[in-house]
Amino acid sequence: MTLNELPGTYNIIGCNQDKDGIAYKGTLELALDAHNRIEARWLINDSQEQLGTGFFKDNILVINFNYKGDDAMIYKGVVVYKCITKDLLDGFWSEKHGNPLYLGEERCYRVNTQQQQQLIN
């Protein structure tokens, strides 16, 4: 896989970094900046926007992200995705102030792909 194959929109399914692993859905948009660094934008449960920047090597995508919580505090973390195919990313994440006993998990399906159709059916 190459860096230029990453940009696009992905539907995501994940679970939070806590004992209960509360599930969520959303979208992830990946783009490249002028220096070929990854720019990411998540929209979680149609309400929470998260932004990040990252890098790609050996089919591993690493993104540092941040967002403003409901309490107006800024939260930061890192997500690591293994690029299974150009249309499927499998990842885990952790926030700075999250529960250190757990990791969040996330799977991303490029919009309008066979994998996404199989997920729906």
mmCIF file of N, CA and C in Angstrom:
data_model
loop_
_atom_site.group_PDB
_atom_site.id
_atom_site.type_symbol
_atom_site.label_atom_id
_atom_site.label_comp_id
_atom_site.label_asym_id
_atom_site.label_seq_id
_atom_site.Cartn_x
_atom_site.Cartn_y
_atom_site.Cartn_z
ATOM 1 N N MET A 1 0.839 -1.176 0.000
ATOM 2 C CA MET A 1 0.000 0.000 0.000
ATOM 3 C C MET A 1 0.884 1.239 0.000
ATOM 4 N N THR A 2 0.420 2.294 -0.648
ATOM 5 C CA THR A 2 1.182 3.536 -0.693
ATOM 6 C C THR A 2 0.444 4.661 0.024
ATOM 7 N N LEU A 3 1.184 5.681 0.373
ATOM 8 C CA LEU A 3 0.612 6.848 1.045
ATOM 9 C C LEU A 3 -0.520 7.466 0.227
ATOM 10 N N ASN A 4 -0.358 7.518 -1.084
ATOM 11 C CA ASN A 4 -1.360 8.155 -1.945
ATOM 12 C C ASN A 4 -2.669 7.376 -2.038
ATOM 13 N N GLU A 5 -2.682 6.138 -1.569
ATOM 14 C CA GLU A 5 -3.919 5.355 -1.571
ATOM 15 C C GLU A 5 -4.781 5.610 -0.333
ATOM 16 N N LEU A 6 -4.238 6.287 0.677
ATOM 17 C CA LEU A 6 -4.977 6.502 1.933
ATOM 18 C C LEU A 6 -6.087 7.547 1.869
ATOM 19 N N PRO A 7 -5.888 8.692 1.194
ATOM 20 C CA PRO A 7 -6.936 9.716 1.243
ATOM 21 C C PRO A 7 -8.301 9.192 0.806
ATOM 22 N N GLY A 8 -9.324 9.677 1.509
ATOM 23 C CA GLY A 8 -10.692 9.285 1.212
ATOM 24 C C GLY A 8 -11.546 9.348 2.455
ATOM 25 N N THR A 9 -12.779 8.887 2.310
ATOM 26 C CA THR A 9 -13.733 8.876 3.413
ATOM 27 C C THR A 9 -13.999 7.436 3.818
ATOM 28 N N TYR A 10 -14.010 7.217 5.125
ATOM 29 C CA TYR A 10 -14.217 5.887 5.691
ATOM 30 C C TYR A 10 -15.362 5.933 6.691
ATOM 31 N N ASN A 11 -16.179 4.890 6.703
ATOM 32 C CA ASN A 11 -17.141 4.696 7.783
ATOM 33 C C ASN A 11 -16.414 3.938 8.883
ATOM 34 N N ILE A 12 -16.674 4.318 10.121
ATOM 35 C CA ILE A 12 -15.976 3.691 11.238
ATOM 36 C C ILE A 12 -16.952 3.077 12.234
ATOM 37 N N ILE A 13 -16.478 2.008 12.850
ATOM 38 C CA ILE A 13 -17.160 1.364 13.963
ATOM 39 C C ILE A 13 -16.091 1.201 15.035
ATOM 40 N N GLY A 14 -16.412 1.616 16.264
ATOM 41 C CA GLY A 14 -15.401 1.534 17.306
ATOM 42 C C GLY A 14 -15.995 1.310 18.667
ATOM 43 N N CYS A 15 -15.094 1.191 19.641
ATOM 44 C CA CYS A 15 -15.510 1.122 21.037
ATOM 45 C C CYS A 15 -14.533 1.942 21.867
ATOM 46 N N ASN A 16 -15.058 2.543 22.906
ATOM 47 C CA ASN A 16 -14.297 3.482 23.721
ATOM 48 C C ASN A 16 -13.294 2.805 24.650
ATOM 49 N N GLN A 17 -12.401 3.641 25.166
ATOM 50 C CA GLN A 17 -11.315 3.220 26.055
ATOM 51 C C GLN A 17 -11.819 3.182 27.494
ATOM 52 N N ASP A 18 -12.665 2.198 27.775
ATOM 53 C CA ASP A 18 -13.169 2.056 29.127
ATOM 54 C C ASP A 18 -13.594 0.605 29.363
ATOM 55 N N LYS A 19 -13.950 0.303 30.577
ATOM 56 C CA LYS A 19 -14.305 -1.069 30.954
ATOM 57 C C LYS A 19 -15.458 -1.615 30.117
ATOM 58 N N ASP A 20 -16.444 -0.771 29.835
ATOM 59 C CA ASP A 20 -17.631 -1.221 29.111
ATOM 60 C C ASP A 20 -17.441 -1.228 27.603
ATOM 61 N N GLY A 21 -16.407 -0.552 27.096
ATOM 62 C CA GLY A 21 -16.169 -0.514 25.657
ATOM 63 C C GLY A 21 -17.379 -0.046 24.877
ATOM 64 N N ILE A 22 -17.952 1.087 25.299
ATOM 65 C CA ILE A 22 -19.165 1.607 24.677
ATOM 66 C C ILE A 22 -18.931 1.842 23.182
ATOM 67 N N ALA A 23 -19.823 1.301 22.366
ATOM 68 C CA ALA A 23 -19.681 1.361 20.910
ATOM 69 C C ALA A 23 -20.054 2.734 20.357
ATOM 70 N N TYR A 24 -19.451 3.053 19.217
ATOM 71 C CA TYR A 24 -19.782 4.272 18.495
ATOM 72 C C TYR A 24 -19.607 4.039 16.998
ATOM 73 N N LYS A 25 -20.187 4.937 16.212
ATOM 74 C CA LYS A 25 -20.050 4.922 14.754
ATOM 75 C C LYS A 25 -19.707 6.328 14.299
ATOM 76 N N GLY A 26 -19.210 6.432 13.097
ATOM 77 C CA GLY A 26 -18.910 7.751 12.554
ATOM 78 C C GLY A 26 -18.223 7.664 11.217
ATOM 79 N N THR A 27 -17.551 8.752 10.871
ATOM 80 C CA THR A 27 -16.792 8.814 9.626
ATOM 81 C C THR A 27 -15.395 9.344 9.916
ATOM 82 N N LEU A 28 -14.486 8.977 9.041
ATOM 83 C CA LEU A 28 -13.108 9.447 9.084
ATOM 84 C C LEU A 28 -12.750 9.920 7.685
ATOM 85 N N GLU A 29 -12.255 11.146 7.592
ATOM 86 C CA GLU A 29 -11.772 11.674 6.320
ATOM 87 C C GLU A 29 -10.266 11.832 6.418
ATOM 88 N N LEU A 30 -9.556 11.229 5.469
ATOM 89 C CA LEU A 30 -8.108 11.337 5.411
ATOM 90 C C LEU A 30 -7.702 12.118 4.165
ATOM 91 N N ALA A 31 -6.729 13.017 4.333
ATOM 92 C CA ALA A 31 -6.193 13.811 3.225
ATOM 93 C C ALA A 31 -4.691 13.963 3.432
ATOM 94 N N LEU A 32 -4.006 14.415 2.401
ATOM 95 C CA LEU A 32 -2.575 14.697 2.486
ATOM 96 C C LEU A 32 -2.363 16.203 2.427
ATOM 97 N N ASP A 33 -1.462 16.724 3.261
ATOM 98 C CA ASP A 33 -1.137 18.149 3.190
ATOM 99 C C ASP A 33 -0.018 18.357 2.162
ATOM 100 N N ALA A 34 0.475 19.583 2.054
ATOM 101 C CA ALA A 34 1.502 19.929 1.065
ATOM 102 C C ALA A 34 2.817 19.190 1.296
ATOM 103 N N HIS A 35 3.016 18.655 2.509
ATOM 104 C CA HIS A 35 4.255 17.949 2.845
ATOM 105 C C HIS A 35 4.046 16.433 2.915
ATOM 106 N N ASN A 36 2.929 15.972 2.345
ATOM 107 C CA ASN A 36 2.567 14.547 2.351
ATOM 108 C C ASN A 36 2.408 13.973 3.753
ATOM 109 N N ARG A 37 1.950 14.792 4.679
ATOM 110 C CA ARG A 37 1.581 14.323 6.014
ATOM 111 C C ARG A 37 0.071 14.094 6.004
ATOM 112 N N ILE A 38 -0.374 13.155 6.798
ATOM 113 C CA ILE A 38 -1.785 12.827 6.876
ATOM 114 C C ILE A 38 -2.529 13.876 7.705
ATOM 115 N N GLU A 39 -3.660 14.312 7.187
ATOM 116 C CA GLU A 39 -4.602 15.143 7.941
ATOM 117 C C GLU A 39 -5.873 14.323 8.115
ATOM 118 N N ALA A 40 -6.377 14.262 9.343
ATOM 119 C CA ALA A 40 -7.540 13.435 9.641
ATOM 120 C C ALA A 40 -8.638 14.268 10.294
ATOM 121 N N ARG A 41 -9.876 13.890 9.973
ATOM 122 C CA ARG A 41 -11.049 14.498 10.606
ATOM 123 C C ARG A 41 -12.067 13.392 10.855
ATOM 124 N N TRP A 42 -12.392 13.179 12.125
ATOM 125 C CA TRP A 42 -13.423 12.215 12.503
ATOM 126 C C TRP A 42 -14.696 12.974 12.858
ATOM 127 N N LEU A 43 -15.825 12.383 12.586
ATOM 128 C CA LEU A 43 -17.102 12.856 13.096
ATOM 129 C C LEU A 43 -17.738 11.642 13.773
ATOM 130 N N ILE A 44 -17.780 11.684 15.107
ATOM 131 C CA ILE A 44 -18.239 10.553 15.911
ATOM 132 C C ILE A 44 -19.696 10.767 16.308
ATOM 133 N N ASN A 45 -20.528 9.756 16.045
ATOM 134 C CA ASN A 45 -21.960 9.800 16.392
ATOM 135 C C ASN A 45 -22.634 11.079 15.916
ATOM 136 N N ASP A 46 -22.248 11.551 14.750
ATOM 137 C CA ASP A 46 -22.837 12.745 14.109
ATOM 138 C C ASP A 46 -22.731 14.009 14.949
ATOM 139 N N SER A 47 -21.865 14.023 15.975
ATOM 140 C CA SER A 47 -21.835 15.212 16.816
ATOM 141 C C SER A 47 -20.444 15.650 17.262
ATOM 142 N N GLN A 48 -19.528 14.749 17.440
ATOM 143 C CA GLN A 48 -18.219 15.121 17.986
ATOM 144 C C GLN A 48 -17.147 15.114 16.892
ATOM 145 N N GLU A 49 -16.561 16.285 16.652
ATOM 146 C CA GLU A 49 -15.496 16.396 15.660
ATOM 147 C C GLU A 49 -14.142 16.237 16.342
ATOM 148 N N GLN A 50 -13.285 15.424 15.727
ATOM 149 C CA GLN A 50 -11.923 15.247 16.205
ATOM 150 C C GLN A 50 -10.987 15.487 15.029
ATOM 151 N N LEU A 51 -9.848 16.126 15.293
ATOM 152 C CA LEU A 51 -8.882 16.443 14.248
ATOM 153 C C LEU A 51 -7.541 15.842 14.597
ATOM 154 N N GLY A 52 -6.751 15.514 13.562
ATOM 155 C CA GLY A 52 -5.449 14.950 13.831
ATOM 156 C C GLY A 52 -4.500 15.061 12.659
ATOM 157 N N THR A 53 -3.223 14.819 12.949
ATOM 158 C CA THR A 53 -2.183 14.773 11.923
ATOM 159 C C THR A 53 -1.327 13.548 12.189
ATOM 160 N N GLY A 54 -0.759 13.000 11.116
ATOM 161 C CA GLY A 54 0.006 11.793 11.323
ATOM 162 C C GLY A 54 0.922 11.440 10.184
ATOM 163 N N PHE A 55 1.394 10.194 10.219
ATOM 164 C CA PHE A 55 2.356 9.716 9.242
ATOM 165 C C PHE A 55 2.107 8.239 8.963
ATOM 166 N N PHE A 56 2.686 7.767 7.859
ATOM 167 C CA PHE A 56 2.443 6.427 7.348
ATOM 168 C C PHE A 56 3.759 5.766 6.968
ATOM 169 N N LYS A 57 3.951 4.508 7.399
ATOM 170 C CA LYS A 57 5.133 3.742 7.018
ATOM 171 C C LYS A 57 4.827 2.256 7.187
ATOM 172 N N ASP A 58 5.257 1.452 6.217
ATOM 173 C CA ASP A 58 5.111 -0.008 6.287
ATOM 174 C C ASP A 58 3.678 -0.446 6.621
ATOM 175 N N ASN A 59 2.718 0.166 5.968
ATOM 176 C CA ASN A 59 1.294 -0.141 6.145
ATOM 177 C C ASN A 59 0.764 0.152 7.548
ATOM 178 N N ILE A 60 1.470 0.997 8.286
ATOM 179 C CA ILE A 60 1.022 1.448 9.601
ATOM 180 C C ILE A 60 0.780 2.951 9.534
ATOM 181 N N LEU A 61 -0.397 3.377 9.968
ATOM 182 C CA LEU A 61 -0.777 4.785 9.999
ATOM 183 C C LEU A 61 -0.903 5.205 11.457
ATOM 184 N N VAL A 62 -0.169 6.247 11.854
ATOM 185 C CA VAL A 62 -0.196 6.760 13.221
ATOM 186 C C VAL A 62 -0.689 8.201 13.181
ATOM 187 N N ILE A 63 -1.703 8.514 13.978
ATOM 188 C CA ILE A 63 -2.288 9.861 13.979
ATOM 189 C C ILE A 63 -2.430 10.351 15.418
ATOM 190 N N ASN A 64 -1.887 11.540 15.685
ATOM 191 C CA ASN A 64 -2.123 12.231 16.955
ATOM 192 C C ASN A 64 -3.395 13.051 16.766
ATOM 193 N N PHE A 65 -4.342 12.907 17.684
ATOM 194 C CA PHE A 65 -5.626 13.592 17.526
ATOM 195 C C PHE A 65 -5.982 14.407 18.760
ATOM 196 N N ASN A 66 -6.953 15.303 18.581
ATOM 197 C CA ASN A 66 -7.475 16.085 19.700
ATOM 198 C C ASN A 66 -8.912 16.464 19.409
ATOM 199 N N TYR A 67 -9.635 16.798 20.472
ATOM 200 C CA TYR A 67 -11.021 17.244 20.345
ATOM 201 C C TYR A 67 -11.429 17.977 21.610
ATOM 202 N N LYS A 68 -12.484 18.760 21.478
ATOM 203 C CA LYS A 68 -13.047 19.463 22.629
ATOM 204 C C LYS A 68 -14.180 18.631 23.193
ATOM 205 N N GLY A 69 -14.079 18.274 24.464
ATOM 206 C CA GLY A 69 -15.102 17.466 25.122
ATOM 207 C C GLY A 69 -16.328 18.287 25.491
ATOM 208 N N ASP A 70 -17.359 17.614 25.972
ATOM 209 C CA ASP A 70 -18.588 18.286 26.397
ATOM 210 C C ASP A 70 -18.328 19.270 27.530
ATOM 211 N N ASP A 71 -17.226 19.060 28.268
ATOM 212 C CA ASP A 71 -16.859 19.933 29.373
ATOM 213 C C ASP A 71 -15.966 21.096 28.924
ATOM 214 N N ALA A 72 -15.815 21.269 27.601
ATOM 215 C CA ALA A 72 -14.998 22.334 26.978
ATOM 216 C C ALA A 72 -13.496 22.135 27.169
ATOM 217 N N MET A 73 -13.071 21.010 27.727
ATOM 218 C CA MET A 73 -11.657 20.689 27.850
ATOM 219 C C MET A 73 -11.160 20.092 26.532
ATOM 220 N N ILE A 74 -9.872 20.286 26.234
ATOM 221 C CA ILE A 74 -9.259 19.691 25.050
ATOM 222 C C ILE A 74 -8.650 18.338 25.447
ATOM 223 N N TYR A 75 -9.030 17.303 24.737
ATOM 224 C CA TYR A 75 -8.526 15.957 24.982
ATOM 225 C C TYR A 75 -7.609 15.558 23.832
ATOM 226 N N LYS A 76 -6.538 14.829 24.157
ATOM 227 C CA LYS A 76 -5.554 14.429 23.159
ATOM 228 C C LYS A 76 -5.291 12.938 23.259
ATOM 229 N N GLY A 77 -4.915 12.357 22.112
ATOM 230 C CA GLY A 77 -4.592 10.940 22.095
ATOM 231 C C GLY A 77 -3.867 10.555 20.822
ATOM 232 N N VAL A 78 -3.654 9.269 20.673
ATOM 233 C CA VAL A 78 -2.994 8.740 19.479
ATOM 234 C C VAL A 78 -3.742 7.486 19.032
ATOM 235 N N VAL A 79 -3.871 7.337 17.715
ATOM 236 C CA VAL A 79 -4.476 6.144 17.131
ATOM 237 C C VAL A 79 -3.464 5.507 16.188
ATOM 238 N N VAL A 80 -3.432 4.190 16.184
ATOM 239 C CA VAL A 80 -2.550 3.422 15.307
ATOM 240 C C VAL A 80 -3.426 2.490 14.481
ATOM 241 N N TYR A 81 -3.328 2.632 13.157
ATOM 242 C CA TYR A 81 -4.086 1.776 12.255
ATOM 243 C C TYR A 81 -3.139 0.864 11.485
ATOM 244 N N LYS A 82 -3.504 -0.400 11.397
ATOM 245 C CA LYS A 82 -2.851 -1.323 10.474
ATOM 246 C C LYS A 82 -3.690 -1.285 9.200
ATOM 247 N N CYS A 83 -3.046 -0.990 8.083
ATOM 248 C CA CYS A 83 -3.758 -0.893 6.808
ATOM 249 C C CYS A 83 -3.848 -2.295 6.211
ATOM 250 N N ILE A 84 -4.970 -2.956 6.434
ATOM 251 C CA ILE A 84 -5.182 -4.321 5.969
ATOM 252 C C ILE A 84 -5.217 -4.344 4.439
ATOM 253 N N THR A 85 -6.011 -3.448 3.864
ATOM 254 C CA THR A 85 -6.059 -3.199 2.421
ATOM 255 C C THR A 85 -6.217 -1.696 2.264
ATOM 256 N N LYS A 86 -6.260 -1.212 1.035
ATOM 257 C CA LYS A 86 -6.461 0.228 0.831
ATOM 258 C C LYS A 86 -7.866 0.665 1.248
ATOM 259 N N ASP A 87 -8.744 -0.303 1.484
ATOM 260 C CA ASP A 87 -10.126 0.001 1.847
ATOM 261 C C ASP A 87 -10.495 -0.380 3.273
ATOM 262 N N LEU A 88 -9.557 -0.962 4.020
ATOM 263 C CA LEU A 88 -9.857 -1.451 5.367
ATOM 264 C C LEU A 88 -8.700 -1.144 6.314
ATOM 265 N N LEU A 89 -8.997 -0.370 7.374
ATOM 266 C CA LEU A 89 -8.016 -0.022 8.396
ATOM 267 C C LEU A 89 -8.488 -0.610 9.726
ATOM 268 N N ASP A 90 -7.574 -1.205 10.463
ATOM 269 C CA ASP A 90 -7.904 -1.803 11.752
ATOM 270 C C ASP A 90 -7.020 -1.139 12.801
ATOM 271 N N GLY A 91 -7.639 -0.486 13.800
ATOM 272 C CA GLY A 91 -6.829 0.298 14.710
ATOM 273 C C GLY A 91 -7.180 0.183 16.174
ATOM 274 N N PHE A 92 -6.280 0.783 16.961
ATOM 275 C CA PHE A 92 -6.503 0.925 18.391
ATOM 276 C C PHE A 92 -6.016 2.306 18.793
ATOM 277 N N TRP A 93 -6.557 2.830 19.891
ATOM 278 C CA TRP A 93 -6.223 4.192 20.300
ATOM 279 C C TRP A 93 -6.245 4.338 21.810
ATOM 280 N N SER A 94 -5.605 5.431 22.241
ATOM 281 C CA SER A 94 -5.571 5.753 23.658
ATOM 282 C C SER A 94 -5.545 7.273 23.815
ATOM 283 N N GLU A 95 -6.258 7.752 24.812
ATOM 284 C CA GLU A 95 -6.244 9.174 25.144
ATOM 285 C C GLU A 95 -5.376 9.396 26.368
ATOM 286 N N LYS A 96 -4.796 10.581 26.436
ATOM 287 C CA LYS A 96 -3.909 10.925 27.541
ATOM 288 C C LYS A 96 -4.569 10.717 28.904
ATOM 289 N N HIS A 97 -5.845 11.113 29.030
ATOM 290 C CA HIS A 97 -6.528 11.006 30.316
ATOM 291 C C HIS A 97 -7.537 9.851 30.341
ATOM 292 N N GLY A 98 -7.408 8.938 29.375
ATOM 293 C CA GLY A 98 -8.293 7.771 29.344
ATOM 294 C C GLY A 98 -7.866 6.737 30.371
ATOM 295 N N ASN A 99 -8.665 5.716 30.534
ATOM 296 C CA ASN A 99 -8.358 4.643 31.472
ATOM 297 C C ASN A 99 -7.158 3.856 30.939
ATOM 298 N N PRO A 100 -6.027 3.861 31.638
ATOM 299 C CA PRO A 100 -4.820 3.204 31.141
ATOM 300 C C PRO A 100 -4.919 1.679 31.098
ATOM 301 N N LEU A 101 -5.971 1.121 31.673
ATOM 302 C CA LEU A 101 -6.142 -0.331 31.650
ATOM 303 C C LEU A 101 -6.760 -0.829 30.344
ATOM 304 N N TYR A 102 -7.245 0.095 29.507
ATOM 305 C CA TYR A 102 -7.975 -0.287 28.301
ATOM 306 C C TYR A 102 -7.486 0.508 27.096
ATOM 307 N N LEU A 103 -7.746 -0.035 25.925
ATOM 308 C CA LEU A 103 -7.510 0.661 24.664
ATOM 309 C C LEU A 103 -8.842 0.768 23.932
ATOM 310 N N GLY A 104 -9.027 1.870 23.214
ATOM 311 C CA GLY A 104 -10.163 1.974 22.320
ATOM 312 C C GLY A 104 -9.834 1.189 21.058
ATOM 313 N N GLU A 105 -10.851 0.796 20.324
ATOM 314 C CA GLU A 105 -10.650 0.067 19.080
ATOM 315 C C GLU A 105 -11.497 0.695 17.992
ATOM 316 N N GLU A 106 -11.006 0.568 16.752
ATOM 317 C CA GLU A 106 -11.727 1.172 15.642
ATOM 318 C C GLU A 106 -11.420 0.416 14.356
ATOM 319 N N ARG A 107 -12.440 0.207 13.558
ATOM 320 C CA ARG A 107 -12.288 -0.393 12.236
ATOM 321 C C ARG A 107 -12.895 0.578 11.228
ATOM 322 N N CYS A 108 -12.163 0.822 10.145
ATOM 323 C CA CYS A 108 -12.560 1.816 9.148
ATOM 324 C C CYS A 108 -12.732 1.152 7.790
ATOM 325 N N TYR A 109 -13.872 1.417 7.160
ATOM 326 C CA TYR A 109 -14.210 0.860 5.851
ATOM 327 C C TYR A 109 -14.365 2.008 4.860
ATOM 328 N N ARG A 110 -13.548 2.002 3.799
ATOM 329 C CA ARG A 110 -13.665 3.067 2.805
ATOM 330 C C ARG A 110 -15.089 3.074 2.267
ATOM 331 N N VAL A 111 -15.661 4.252 2.129
ATOM 332 C CA VAL A 111 -17.023 4.398 1.636
ATOM 333 C C VAL A 111 -17.107 3.876 0.199
ATOM 334 N N ASN A 112 -18.207 3.172 -0.098
ATOM 335 C CA ASN A 112 -18.487 2.626 -1.435
ATOM 336 C C ASN A 112 -17.515 1.529 -1.844
ATOM 337 N N THR A 113 -17.181 0.635 -0.933
ATOM 338 C CA THR A 113 -16.317 -0.495 -1.266
ATOM 339 C C THR A 113 -17.051 -1.797 -0.987
ATOM 340 N N GLN A 114 -16.488 -2.866 -1.459
ATOM 341 C CA GLN A 114 -17.073 -4.180 -1.242
ATOM 342 C C GLN A 114 -17.126 -4.510 0.246
ATOM 343 N N GLN A 115 -16.062 -4.153 0.996
ATOM 344 C CA GLN A 115 -16.070 -4.439 2.427
ATOM 345 C C GLN A 115 -17.225 -3.729 3.121
ATOM 346 N N GLN A 116 -17.494 -2.488 2.717
ATOM 347 C CA GLN A 116 -18.589 -1.737 3.316
ATOM 348 C C GLN A 116 -19.911 -2.401 2.983
ATOM 349 N N GLN A 117 -20.088 -2.869 1.756
ATOM 350 C CA GLN A 117 -21.319 -3.537 1.372
ATOM 351 C C GLN A 117 -21.510 -4.819 2.175
ATOM 352 N N GLN A 118 -20.422 -5.552 2.426
ATOM 353 C CA GLN A 118 -20.531 -6.776 3.212
ATOM 354 C C GLN A 118 -20.913 -6.448 4.657
ATOM 355 N N LEU A 119 -20.416 -5.338 5.180
ATOM 356 C CA LEU A 119 -20.742 -4.930 6.543
ATOM 357 C C LEU A 119 -22.237 -4.639 6.654
ATOM 358 N N ILE A 120 -22.779 -3.966 5.651
ATOM 359 C CA ILE A 120 -24.201 -3.591 5.670
ATOM 360 C C ILE A 120 -25.088 -4.823 5.553
ATOM 361 N N ASN A 121 -24.684 -5.778 4.721
ATOM 362 C CA ASN A 121 -25.520 -6.968 4.475
ATOM 363 C C ASN A 121 -25.360 -7.936 5.553
#
